[in-house]
Amino acid sequence: MTTMKISVVVPTYNLGPYVNALLQNLAKQTVDFELWLVDDGSTDKTATQISQFVKGIPNFYAIQLEHNGVSVARNYGLSHATGAGIAFIDGDDLIAPTFVEALSQGLDQDAVMAAVGYEWYRRPVTQADSFIELDQASMFDQVTQHGSEVGGYVWNKAFRAAAIKAVNLTFDESLHLAEDYLFTASFVAHTPGKYVYLPHVLYTKRNRPNSTLHMTDRSDRREEDRVFDHIYDLRRFIE
């Protein structure tokens, strides 16, 4: 039995046919949760799709913003979420029916953050049927390395809301890349406590041709390098 209420924040922007699959996944979750679908000024039918999806469902919300970037959308959801735990999902990806339940169970173990396995060019190497506990330093190593099993992405994790508020953490709205790595690494660097990881694939990252990742240029990559220099420097906060 799970007791942790999870708020799920999903930014969307011109997702075309991709968003419908995620909406169907959200509808099949095995536990109740709060949902914030935050559209970043889509010019296709994405905003209409999410608005129709939430009709008549308690605690499901669809918000339409002007086009200002994924971090603005995530921060809107973050500031309005009421759950004791907060999870982020990218609107073009897929989740298993037990995704929210597993993250809730992880946080119920007095963890400040829970993560689950993901599939994106690779699958988890670790074999375990239950959550694995990591200390702050070990989790920091995981979330600051490209291609690590846990990863620094926000989309396969749930964060304890009180811990986010304790360090006054939001997404950097000036960044085009690595804003999720910076959020996760900053959270871990400033949040001592118990971290848990379930190495079951409950999140599938899909490669969309016109995603932000595929539309970057050299200046974006230089910006990403500067962000990671800052991320590595955050280790000084871990005793």
Tab-separated table of C-alpha atoms in Angstrom:
chain	number	residue	atom	x	y	z
A	1	MET	CA	0.000	0.000	0.000
A	2	THR	CA	1.437	3.386	-0.985
A	3	THR	CA	0.785	6.582	0.929
A	4	MET	CA	2.945	9.114	-0.908
A	5	LYS	CA	0.944	11.442	-3.128
A	6	ILE	CA	2.823	12.149	-6.334
A	7	SER	CA	2.430	15.188	-8.568
A	8	VAL	CA	3.486	14.545	-12.159
A	9	VAL	CA	4.590	17.506	-14.297
A	10	VAL	CA	4.634	17.094	-18.084
A	11	PRO	CA	5.839	19.907	-20.377
A	12	THR	CA	4.520	19.737	-23.943
A	13	TYR	CA	5.355	21.587	-27.137
A	14	ASN	CA	4.321	20.656	-30.692
A	15	LEU	CA	4.415	16.934	-29.980
A	16	GLY	CA	2.114	15.905	-32.813
A	17	PRO	CA	1.137	12.228	-32.591
A	18	TYR	CA	3.671	11.498	-29.841
A	19	VAL	CA	1.680	12.988	-26.982
A	20	ASN	CA	-1.325	10.671	-27.336
A	21	ALA	CA	0.707	7.585	-26.412
A	22	LEU	CA	1.875	9.199	-23.185
A	23	LEU	CA	-1.649	10.329	-22.332
A	24	GLN	CA	-2.811	6.744	-22.672
A	25	ASN	CA	0.040	5.615	-20.407
A	26	LEU	CA	-0.946	8.215	-17.815
A	27	ALA	CA	-4.541	6.979	-17.922
A	28	LYS	CA	-3.395	3.440	-17.086
A	29	GLN	CA	-1.372	4.218	-13.948
A	30	THR	CA	-2.040	1.876	-11.048
A	31	VAL	CA	-2.310	4.588	-8.358
A	32	ASP	CA	-3.954	7.992	-8.132
A	33	PHE	CA	-1.780	11.059	-8.654
A	34	GLU	CA	-1.936	14.755	-9.487
A	35	LEU	CA	-1.118	15.699	-13.090
A	36	TRP	CA	0.032	19.014	-14.517
A	37	LEU	CA	0.198	19.058	-18.316
A	38	VAL	CA	1.848	22.378	-19.147
A	39	ASP	CA	1.884	23.365	-22.802
A	40	ASP	CA	4.623	25.746	-23.923
A	41	GLY	CA	2.677	27.576	-26.619
A	42	SER	CA	2.183	24.754	-29.122
A	43	THR	CA	1.086	25.728	-32.629
A	44	ASP	CA	-0.202	22.270	-33.540
A	45	LYS	CA	-2.991	20.302	-31.852
A	46	THR	CA	-0.999	19.362	-28.739
A	47	ALA	CA	-2.685	21.913	-26.462
A	48	THR	CA	-6.119	20.804	-27.638
A	49	GLN	CA	-5.275	17.149	-27.023
A	50	ILE	CA	-4.136	17.678	-23.456
A	51	SER	CA	-7.111	19.922	-22.667
A	52	GLN	CA	-9.530	17.263	-23.873
A	53	PHE	CA	-7.671	14.550	-21.979
A	54	VAL	CA	-8.048	16.125	-18.517
A	55	LYS	CA	-11.774	16.881	-18.795
A	56	GLY	CA	-13.711	15.288	-15.966
A	57	ILE	CA	-10.646	13.840	-14.209
A	58	PRO	CA	-10.086	15.140	-10.659
A	59	ASN	CA	-6.582	16.521	-10.000
A	60	PHE	CA	-5.645	16.509	-13.713
A	61	TYR	CA	-4.857	19.958	-15.118
A	62	ALA	CA	-3.937	21.275	-18.567
A	63	ILE	CA	-2.318	24.709	-18.765
A	64	GLN	CA	-1.408	26.718	-21.854
A	65	LEU	CA	1.490	29.178	-21.665
A	66	GLU	CA	3.260	31.356	-24.182
A	67	HIS	CA	6.316	29.790	-25.814
A	68	ASN	CA	9.183	30.387	-23.367
A	69	GLY	CA	10.924	27.028	-23.082
A	70	VAL	CA	10.707	23.717	-21.269
A	71	SER	CA	12.112	25.108	-18.005
A	72	VAL	CA	9.342	27.699	-17.779
A	73	ALA	CA	6.772	24.940	-18.251
A	74	ARG	CA	8.403	22.711	-15.640
A	75	ASN	CA	8.695	25.576	-13.171
A	76	TYR	CA	4.996	26.332	-13.592
A	77	GLY	CA	4.147	22.756	-12.707
A	78	LEU	CA	6.661	22.758	-9.875
A	79	SER	CA	5.158	25.883	-8.328
A	80	HIS	CA	1.589	24.571	-8.538
A	81	ALA	CA	2.116	20.920	-7.589
A	82	THR	CA	0.651	19.870	-4.242
A	83	GLY	CA	2.086	16.352	-3.948
A	84	ALA	CA	4.605	15.281	-1.324
A	85	GLY	CA	6.664	13.949	-4.236
A	86	ILE	CA	7.158	15.487	-7.670
A	87	ALA	CA	7.985	13.590	-10.865
A	88	PHE	CA	8.730	15.006	-14.304
A	89	ILE	CA	7.954	13.304	-17.621
A	90	ASP	CA	8.802	14.482	-21.131
A	91	GLY	CA	5.634	14.655	-23.207
A	92	ASP	CA	6.918	12.510	-26.074
A	93	ASP	CA	8.055	9.545	-23.969
A	94	LEU	CA	6.441	6.373	-22.594
A	95	ILE	CA	5.930	5.075	-19.062
A	96	ALA	CA	4.913	1.718	-17.648
A	97	PRO	CA	1.586	1.391	-15.768
A	98	THR	CA	3.490	1.081	-12.468
A	99	PHE	CA	5.742	4.122	-13.038
A	100	VAL	CA	4.022	6.445	-10.554
A	101	GLU	CA	3.391	3.650	-8.059
A	102	ALA	CA	7.053	2.610	-8.043
A	103	LEU	CA	8.272	6.158	-7.475
A	104	SER	CA	5.747	6.563	-4.678
A	105	GLN	CA	6.946	3.355	-3.045
A	106	GLY	CA	10.530	4.570	-3.299
A	107	LEU	CA	9.792	7.844	-1.551
A	108	ASP	CA	7.786	5.961	1.062
A	109	GLN	CA	11.081	4.415	2.173
A	110	ASP	CA	12.065	7.769	3.702
A	111	ALA	CA	14.045	8.600	0.584
A	112	VAL	CA	14.569	12.159	-0.620
A	113	MET	CA	14.666	10.958	-4.227
A	114	ALA	CA	13.620	7.764	-6.009
A	115	ALA	CA	14.692	6.661	-9.490
A	116	VAL	CA	13.650	3.835	-11.803
A	117	GLY	CA	15.326	2.184	-14.772
A	118	TYR	CA	15.010	3.665	-18.224
A	119	GLU	CA	15.572	2.539	-21.799
A	120	TRP	CA	17.355	4.907	-24.173
A	121	TYR	CA	19.980	3.193	-26.328
A	122	ARG	CA	20.685	1.017	-23.282
A	123	ARG	CA	18.970	-0.858	-20.481
A	124	PRO	CA	19.931	-1.152	-16.783
A	125	VAL	CA	22.897	-3.409	-16.074
A	126	THR	CA	22.049	-3.856	-12.399
A	127	GLN	CA	19.888	-6.852	-11.550
A	128	ALA	CA	17.622	-6.456	-8.513
A	129	ASP	CA	13.967	-7.042	-7.663
A	130	SER	CA	13.723	-4.273	-5.079
A	131	PHE	CA	14.999	-0.762	-4.470
A	132	ILE	CA	18.725	-0.302	-3.979
A	133	GLU	CA	19.829	2.321	-1.471
A	134	LEU	CA	22.502	4.859	-2.417
A	135	ASP	CA	24.104	7.504	-0.230
A	136	GLN	CA	24.356	11.135	-1.293
A	137	ALA	CA	27.884	10.871	-2.712
A	138	SER	CA	27.111	7.737	-4.727
A	139	MET	CA	23.987	9.291	-6.180
A	140	PHE	CA	25.900	12.454	-7.052
A	141	ASP	CA	28.361	10.330	-9.036
A	142	GLN	CA	25.444	8.759	-10.898
A	143	VAL	CA	23.621	11.977	-11.780
A	144	THR	CA	26.709	13.851	-12.971
A	145	GLN	CA	27.958	11.274	-15.476
A	146	HIS	CA	26.744	11.009	-19.054
A	147	GLY	CA	25.363	7.541	-19.714
A	148	SER	CA	25.283	6.361	-16.108
A	149	GLU	CA	22.623	3.863	-15.107
A	150	VAL	CA	20.579	6.259	-12.970
A	151	GLY	CA	21.368	9.300	-15.126
A	152	GLY	CA	21.082	12.988	-14.389
A	153	TYR	CA	17.785	13.356	-16.231
A	154	VAL	CA	14.709	14.387	-14.267
A	155	TRP	CA	12.278	12.148	-16.137
A	156	ASN	CA	12.956	8.796	-14.437
A	157	LYS	CA	12.843	10.188	-10.921
A	158	ALA	CA	10.630	11.596	-8.187
A	159	PHE	CA	11.883	14.236	-5.772
A	160	ARG	CA	10.547	14.923	-2.308
A	161	ALA	CA	8.778	18.271	-2.613
A	162	ALA	CA	9.826	19.498	0.827
A	163	ALA	CA	13.474	18.908	-0.078
A	164	ILE	CA	13.096	20.920	-3.297
A	165	LYS	CA	11.582	23.792	-1.337
A	166	ALA	CA	14.263	23.560	1.355
A	167	VAL	CA	16.973	24.475	-1.165
A	168	ASN	CA	14.739	26.869	-3.157
A	169	LEU	CA	15.408	24.904	-6.349
A	170	THR	CA	13.922	25.645	-9.775
A	171	PHE	CA	14.927	24.983	-13.371
A	172	ASP	CA	17.280	27.543	-14.934
A	173	GLU	CA	15.097	29.194	-17.580
A	174	SER	CA	18.093	30.671	-19.409
A	175	LEU	CA	19.458	27.273	-20.467
A	176	HIS	CA	18.701	25.391	-23.681
A	177	LEU	CA	20.556	22.198	-22.748
A	178	ALA	CA	21.464	20.317	-19.550
A	179	GLU	CA	18.884	22.185	-17.468
A	180	ASP	CA	17.667	18.826	-16.175
A	181	TYR	CA	21.180	17.680	-15.236
A	182	LEU	CA	21.723	20.944	-13.368
A	183	PHE	CA	18.442	20.571	-11.490
A	184	THR	CA	19.140	16.981	-10.462
A	185	ALA	CA	22.795	17.544	-9.554
A	186	SER	CA	21.921	20.662	-7.537
A	187	PHE	CA	19.223	18.755	-5.679
A	188	VAL	CA	21.587	15.922	-4.757
A	189	ALA	CA	24.502	18.218	-3.878
A	190	HIS	CA	22.379	20.190	-1.404
A	191	THR	CA	20.191	17.364	-0.067
A	192	PRO	CA	21.723	14.803	2.289
A	193	GLY	CA	19.594	11.765	2.923
A	194	LYS	CA	18.565	8.420	1.547
A	195	TYR	CA	18.365	7.811	-2.217
A	196	VAL	CA	16.807	4.729	-3.808
A	197	TYR	CA	16.923	3.198	-7.272
A	198	LEU	CA	14.767	0.434	-8.789
A	199	PRO	CA	16.539	-1.081	-11.838
A	200	HIS	CA	13.350	-2.013	-13.667
A	201	VAL	CA	12.661	-0.310	-16.999
A	202	LEU	CA	9.575	1.792	-16.294
A	203	TYR	CA	10.488	4.743	-18.548
A	204	THR	CA	11.207	4.670	-22.273
A	205	LYS	CA	12.854	7.654	-23.936
A	206	ARG	CA	11.764	8.123	-27.532
A	207	ASN	CA	13.877	9.821	-30.176
A	208	ARG	CA	11.842	12.547	-31.871
A	209	PRO	CA	13.556	14.097	-34.944
A	210	ASN	CA	12.626	17.703	-34.100
A	211	SER	CA	13.295	17.515	-30.352
A	212	THR	CA	15.549	20.049	-28.613
A	213	LEU	CA	18.320	17.474	-28.468
A	214	HIS	CA	18.349	17.187	-32.250
A	215	MET	CA	18.160	20.941	-32.897
A	216	THR	CA	21.307	22.095	-31.093
A	217	ASP	CA	24.226	24.060	-32.495
A	218	ARG	CA	27.810	24.754	-31.406
A	219	SER	CA	26.848	27.586	-29.079
A	220	ASP	CA	24.391	25.272	-27.313
A	221	ARG	CA	27.139	22.687	-26.863
A	222	ARG	CA	29.499	25.292	-25.443
A	223	GLU	CA	26.757	26.305	-23.042
A	224	GLU	CA	26.320	22.670	-22.038
A	225	ASP	CA	30.050	22.377	-21.322
A	226	ARG	CA	29.856	25.433	-19.033
A	227	VAL	CA	26.873	23.945	-17.221
A	228	PHE	CA	28.744	20.711	-16.574
A	229	ASP	CA	31.770	22.601	-15.269
A	230	HIS	CA	29.407	24.143	-12.719
A	231	ILE	CA	27.819	20.764	-11.991
A	232	TYR	CA	31.182	19.134	-11.233
A	233	ASP	CA	31.984	22.005	-8.885
A	234	LEU	CA	28.891	21.191	-6.824
A	235	ARG	CA	30.699	18.213	-5.302
A	236	ARG	CA	32.269	20.574	-2.793
A	237	PHE	CA	28.927	20.704	-0.968
A	238	ILE	CA	29.009	16.957	-0.216
A	239	GLU	CA	30.927	16.027	2.923
